Coordinates of C-alpha atoms in Angstrom, one line a residue:
M1 CA 125.0 46.1 70.6
L2 CA 123.6 49.5 69.7
E3 CA 121.6 49.5 66.5
Y4 CA 122.9 52.1 64.0
Q5 CA 120.6 53.4 61.3
L6 CA 121.4 53.7 57.6
V7 CA 121.1 57.3 56.5
A8 CA 121.1 58.4 52.8
P9 CA 122.8 61.7 51.8
E10 CA 119.5 63.6 51.2
N11 CA 118.7 62.9 54.8
F12 CA 122.0 64.0 56.4
S13 CA 121.6 66.3 59.3
S14 CA 123.9 69.4 59.5
E15 CA 126.2 67.5 61.9
Q16 CA 126.4 64.5 59.6
N17 CA 127.1 66.8 56.6
L18 CA 129.9 68.4 58.6
F19 CA 131.3 65.0 59.5
I20 CA 131.4 64.0 55.8
Q21 CA 133.1 67.3 54.9
K22 CA 135.8 66.7 57.5
F23 CA 136.2 63.1 56.2
K24 CA 136.6 64.3 52.7
K25 CA 139.4 66.6 53.9
T26 CA 141.1 63.7 55.5
I27 CA 141.0 61.7 52.3
A28 CA 142.3 64.7 50.4
L29 CA 145.2 64.9 52.8
F30 CA 146.0 61.2 52.2
S31 CA 145.8 61.8 48.5
F32 CA 148.3 64.6 48.7
R33 CA 150.8 62.8 50.9
T34 CA 150.5 59.1 50.0
Q35 CA 149.7 56.7 47.2
F36 CA 147.0 55.0 49.2
I37 CA 143.9 53.7 47.3
F38 CA 141.3 55.0 49.7
G39 CA 137.8 56.4 49.4
A40 CA 134.2 56.3 50.6
K41 CA 130.7 55.7 49.2
D42 CA 127.2 56.6 50.5
I43 CA 124.7 53.8 51.4
E44 CA 123.5 53.8 47.8
S45 CA 127.0 53.0 46.5
R46 CA 127.6 56.4 45.1
H47 CA 131.2 57.5 45.6
L48 CA 131.6 60.5 48.0
I49 CA 135.3 61.0 47.5
A50 CA 138.5 59.1 46.8
T51 CA 142.3 59.6 46.6
D52 CA 144.0 60.4 43.4
A53 CA 145.5 56.9 43.5
Y54 CA 142.0 55.4 43.3
A55 CA 140.9 57.8 40.5
K56 CA 143.8 56.7 38.3
I57 CA 142.9 53.0 38.4
V58 CA 139.3 53.8 37.2
G59 CA 140.4 56.1 34.4
L60 CA 140.2 59.5 36.1
S61 CA 142.9 62.0 37.1
H62 CA 141.9 63.3 40.5
G63 CA 140.0 61.9 43.5
A64 CA 137.5 64.8 43.4
E65 CA 136.3 63.6 40.0
V66 CA 135.2 60.3 41.6
G67 CA 132.7 62.0 43.9
G68 CA 129.1 61.7 42.8
K69 CA 129.7 58.8 40.4
F70 CA 128.6 55.2 40.6
D71 CA 130.9 52.4 39.6
D72 CA 129.1 51.9 36.2
E73 CA 129.8 55.6 35.4
M74 CA 133.6 55.2 35.5
P75 CA 135.7 55.5 32.3
C76 CA 137.4 52.2 33.1
E77 CA 135.6 49.4 31.2
G78 CA 136.7 46.7 33.8
T79 CA 135.2 48.7 36.6
V80 CA 131.9 49.1 34.7
Q81 CA 131.9 45.4 34.0
F82 CA 132.0 44.5 37.7
A83 CA 129.9 47.4 38.9
A84 CA 127.0 45.2 39.9
A85 CA 129.2 42.9 41.8
F86 CA 130.7 45.8 43.7
V87 CA 127.3 47.1 44.6
E88 CA 126.3 43.6 45.8
S89 CA 129.3 43.5 48.2
D90 CA 128.4 47.0 49.4
I91 CA 124.9 45.8 50.3
A92 CA 126.4 42.8 52.0
L93 CA 128.4 45.1 54.2
F94 CA 125.3 46.9 55.4
D95 CA 123.3 43.8 56.0
G96 CA 122.6 43.5 59.7
R97 CA 123.9 47.0 60.3
N98 CA 126.9 45.6 62.2
I99 CA 129.3 48.6 62.6
Y100 CA 132.2 46.2 63.1
K101 CA 131.7 44.2 59.9
K102 CA 134.4 44.0 57.3
V103 CA 134.1 42.7 53.7
S104 CA 137.3 41.7 51.8
K105 CA 137.2 41.2 48.1
L106 CA 140.0 40.1 45.8
C107 CA 139.2 41.8 42.5
V108 CA 141.1 40.5 39.4
H109 CA 140.2 42.4 36.2
E110 CA 141.4 45.1 33.8
Y111 CA 141.8 48.4 35.5
A112 CA 142.9 51.6 33.8
D113 CA 146.5 50.6 34.5
G114 CA 146.1 47.0 33.2
L115 CA 145.2 43.6 34.4
K116 CA 145.7 43.6 38.2
A117 CA 144.7 41.7 41.3
R118 CA 143.7 44.1 44.1
L119 CA 142.4 43.4 47.6
F120 CA 139.6 45.7 48.6
D121 CA 138.6 46.0 52.2
K122 CA 135.3 47.7 53.1
Y123 CA 134.1 49.0 56.4
P124 CA 131.0 50.9 57.5
L125 CA 131.4 54.7 57.6
K126 CA 130.1 55.4 61.1
H127 CA 128.9 58.6 62.7
H128 CA 128.8 57.6 66.4
A129 CA 127.2 60.9 67.6
S130 CA 124.0 60.1 65.8
Q131 CA 124.4 56.3 65.9
S132 CA 124.3 56.2 62.1
I133 CA 126.0 54.5 59.2
L134 CA 126.4 57.1 56.4
G135 CA 128.1 54.8 53.9
L136 CA 131.3 52.8 53.6
I137 CA 135.0 53.2 53.6
Y138 CA 137.1 51.2 51.1
T139 CA 140.9 50.7 50.9
A140 CA 142.8 48.6 48.3
Q141 CA 146.2 47.2 47.9
E142 CA 147.7 45.4 44.9
I143 CA 148.4 41.7 45.2
N144 CA 151.0 40.1 42.9
I145 CA 148.9 38.5 40.2
S146 CA 151.4 35.8 39.7
Q147 CA 150.7 34.6 43.2
F148 CA 147.0 34.3 42.3
L149 CA 147.8 32.4 39.1
A150 CA 150.3 30.2 40.9
L151 CA 147.7 29.2 43.5
V152 CA 144.8 28.6 41.2
P153 CA 146.3 28.6 37.7
N154 CA 143.0 27.7 35.9
Y155 CA 140.6 30.0 37.7
L156 CA 140.5 32.6 34.9
T157 CA 140.2 29.8 32.3
E158 CA 137.2 28.4 34.1
F159 CA 135.4 31.6 35.1
G160 CA 136.7 34.3 32.7
M161 CA 139.3 37.0 32.6
G162 CA 137.8 38.9 35.4
C163 CA 136.7 37.8 38.8
E164 CA 135.7 39.1 42.3
L165 CA 136.5 36.7 45.1
E166 CA 135.3 37.2 48.7
G167 CA 137.8 36.3 51.5
V168 CA 135.8 34.3 54.0
H169 CA 137.0 35.3 57.5
R170 CA 134.8 32.7 59.3
H171 CA 133.1 29.4 58.3
L172 CA 131.3 29.3 55.0
V173 CA 127.5 29.1 55.4
L174 CA 125.4 27.7 52.6
G175 CA 121.7 28.1 53.4
D176 CA 121.3 26.5 56.8
V177 CA 124.6 24.4 56.5
T178 CA 127.9 25.5 57.9
L179 CA 131.0 24.0 56.2
T180 CA 134.2 23.4 58.1
D181 CA 137.3 25.2 56.7
Y182 CA 138.5 21.9 55.2
E183 CA 135.2 21.1 53.5
H184 CA 135.2 24.7 52.2
E185 CA 138.6 24.2 50.7
I186 CA 137.7 21.0 49.0
C187 CA 134.4 22.5 47.6
F188 CA 136.3 25.5 46.3
L189 CA 138.8 23.3 44.5
L190 CA 136.0 21.2 43.1
T191 CA 134.5 24.3 41.4
L192 CA 137.8 24.6 39.5
N193 CA 137.1 21.2 37.9
W194 CA 140.1 19.5 39.7
S195 CA 140.3 15.8 40.0
N196 CA 140.5 14.1 43.4
Q197 CA 144.3 13.5 42.8
Q198 CA 144.9 17.2 42.0
I199 CA 143.0 18.3 45.2
A200 CA 144.9 15.8 47.3
D201 CA 148.3 17.0 45.9
F202 CA 147.3 20.6 46.5
L203 CA 146.2 20.1 50.1
N204 CA 149.3 18.0 50.8
Q205 CA 151.3 21.0 49.8
H206 CA 149.3 23.8 51.4
R207 CA 147.7 22.0 54.4
P208 CA 150.2 19.3 55.4
A209 CA 148.8 16.4 57.5
A210 CA 150.4 13.5 59.5
H211 CA 149.5 11.2 56.6
I212 CA 149.8 12.0 52.9
R213 CA 146.3 12.3 51.4
G214 CA 145.3 10.3 48.4
P215 CA 142.3 10.6 46.0
E216 CA 140.3 8.1 48.0
R217 CA 140.3 10.4 51.0
I218 CA 139.1 13.3 48.9
D219 CA 136.3 11.1 47.5
K220 CA 135.1 10.3 51.0
Y221 CA 134.9 14.0 51.7
R222 CA 132.9 14.6 48.5
E223 CA 130.4 12.0 49.7
R224 CA 130.3 13.7 53.2
I225 CA 129.8 17.1 51.6
C226 CA 126.9 15.8 49.5
R227 CA 125.2 14.3 52.5
K228 CA 125.7 17.5 54.5
L229 CA 124.2 19.6 51.7
K230 CA 121.5 17.0 51.2
L231 CA 122.4 16.6 47.5
T232 CA 121.4 13.6 45.4
L233 CA 123.7 13.7 42.4
R234 CA 124.3 11.6 39.4
G235 CA 127.9 12.4 38.9
D236 CA 130.9 14.5 39.8
D237 CA 129.9 17.3 37.3
D238 CA 126.5 17.6 39.2
L239 CA 128.3 18.4 42.5
R240 CA 130.5 21.0 40.8
A241 CA 127.5 22.6 39.1
C242 CA 125.6 22.8 42.4
L243 CA 128.6 24.4 44.2
I244 CA 129.0 27.0 41.4
H245 CA 125.2 27.7 41.6
M246 CA 125.7 28.3 45.4
G247 CA 128.5 30.8 44.6
V248 CA 131.3 28.7 46.3
H249 CA 133.7 29.6 43.5
K250 CA 133.5 33.2 44.6
K251 CA 134.2 32.5 48.3
I252 CA 137.9 31.9 48.8
P253 CA 138.8 29.9 51.9
K254 CA 140.7 31.5 54.7
L255 CA 143.9 29.4 54.2
F256 CA 144.1 30.2 50.5
F257 CA 143.3 33.9 51.0
S258 CA 146.1 34.2 53.5
R259 CA 148.5 32.6 51.0
L260 CA 147.5 35.2 48.4
V261 CA 147.5 38.2 50.6
G262 CA 150.6 37.5 52.7
P263 CA 152.1 40.4 54.8
L264 CA 150.3 43.5 53.8
K265 CA 151.6 47.1 53.8
M266 CA 150.4 49.7 56.3
R267 CA 146.9 50.9 55.7
P268 CA 145.4 54.3 56.4
P269 CA 143.7 54.7 59.8
L270 CA 139.9 54.6 59.6
L271 CA 137.7 57.1 61.2

């Protein structure tokens, strides 16, 4: 794989500047003709441009007003509250300079248009001619918040009225340990402070098996997970605390993520 370089705006060549200007015109066209939430940032997480639809959810009127601002400079208090988390996911996208990488985040918080659940997908903004990454492209779509609350009804109670969850597309890696999808699902539900019986009932509904699960089976997996993560714990609360410390509550398993997202609407083509 060719290695692409990260390039900051102050170091753009004339060709790269021209590319960005053309890209801004493309977004302006989408803004005029559609209601897509669509935009771009530079590698320092400063917005380059956005559609009017994005501007409105952060408390602005027009996409052009977004350009030049960081997330913590938006009028929307919810956006400011999660600005650091947004930047963290931007940095994660650039890690490894993989031009095919994608980061998906389910952001549930107060926007300028109220409490919403929105799925943000982020992709590198590539300039192939110079083998450079000039920033990132983001798109967003609204998810029915009732679906989120139906799936994990106590998430906001446990972790507050706003959250940013990453959709894990592959296996979850914690340090040097890779969890199976099933282990990840159990760990995620443990962070919600669910009992073995609640977890068994949930998985029987959403991941049916040949034999109905009981709490004993979940308990065996808890022990297996502890051994795998090399944890010596004094009680159930210790495991939950360790998993939260590792950020598992912010990493939503593939199966649950697909239940939340469901069939998505058409997205704008990416350059």
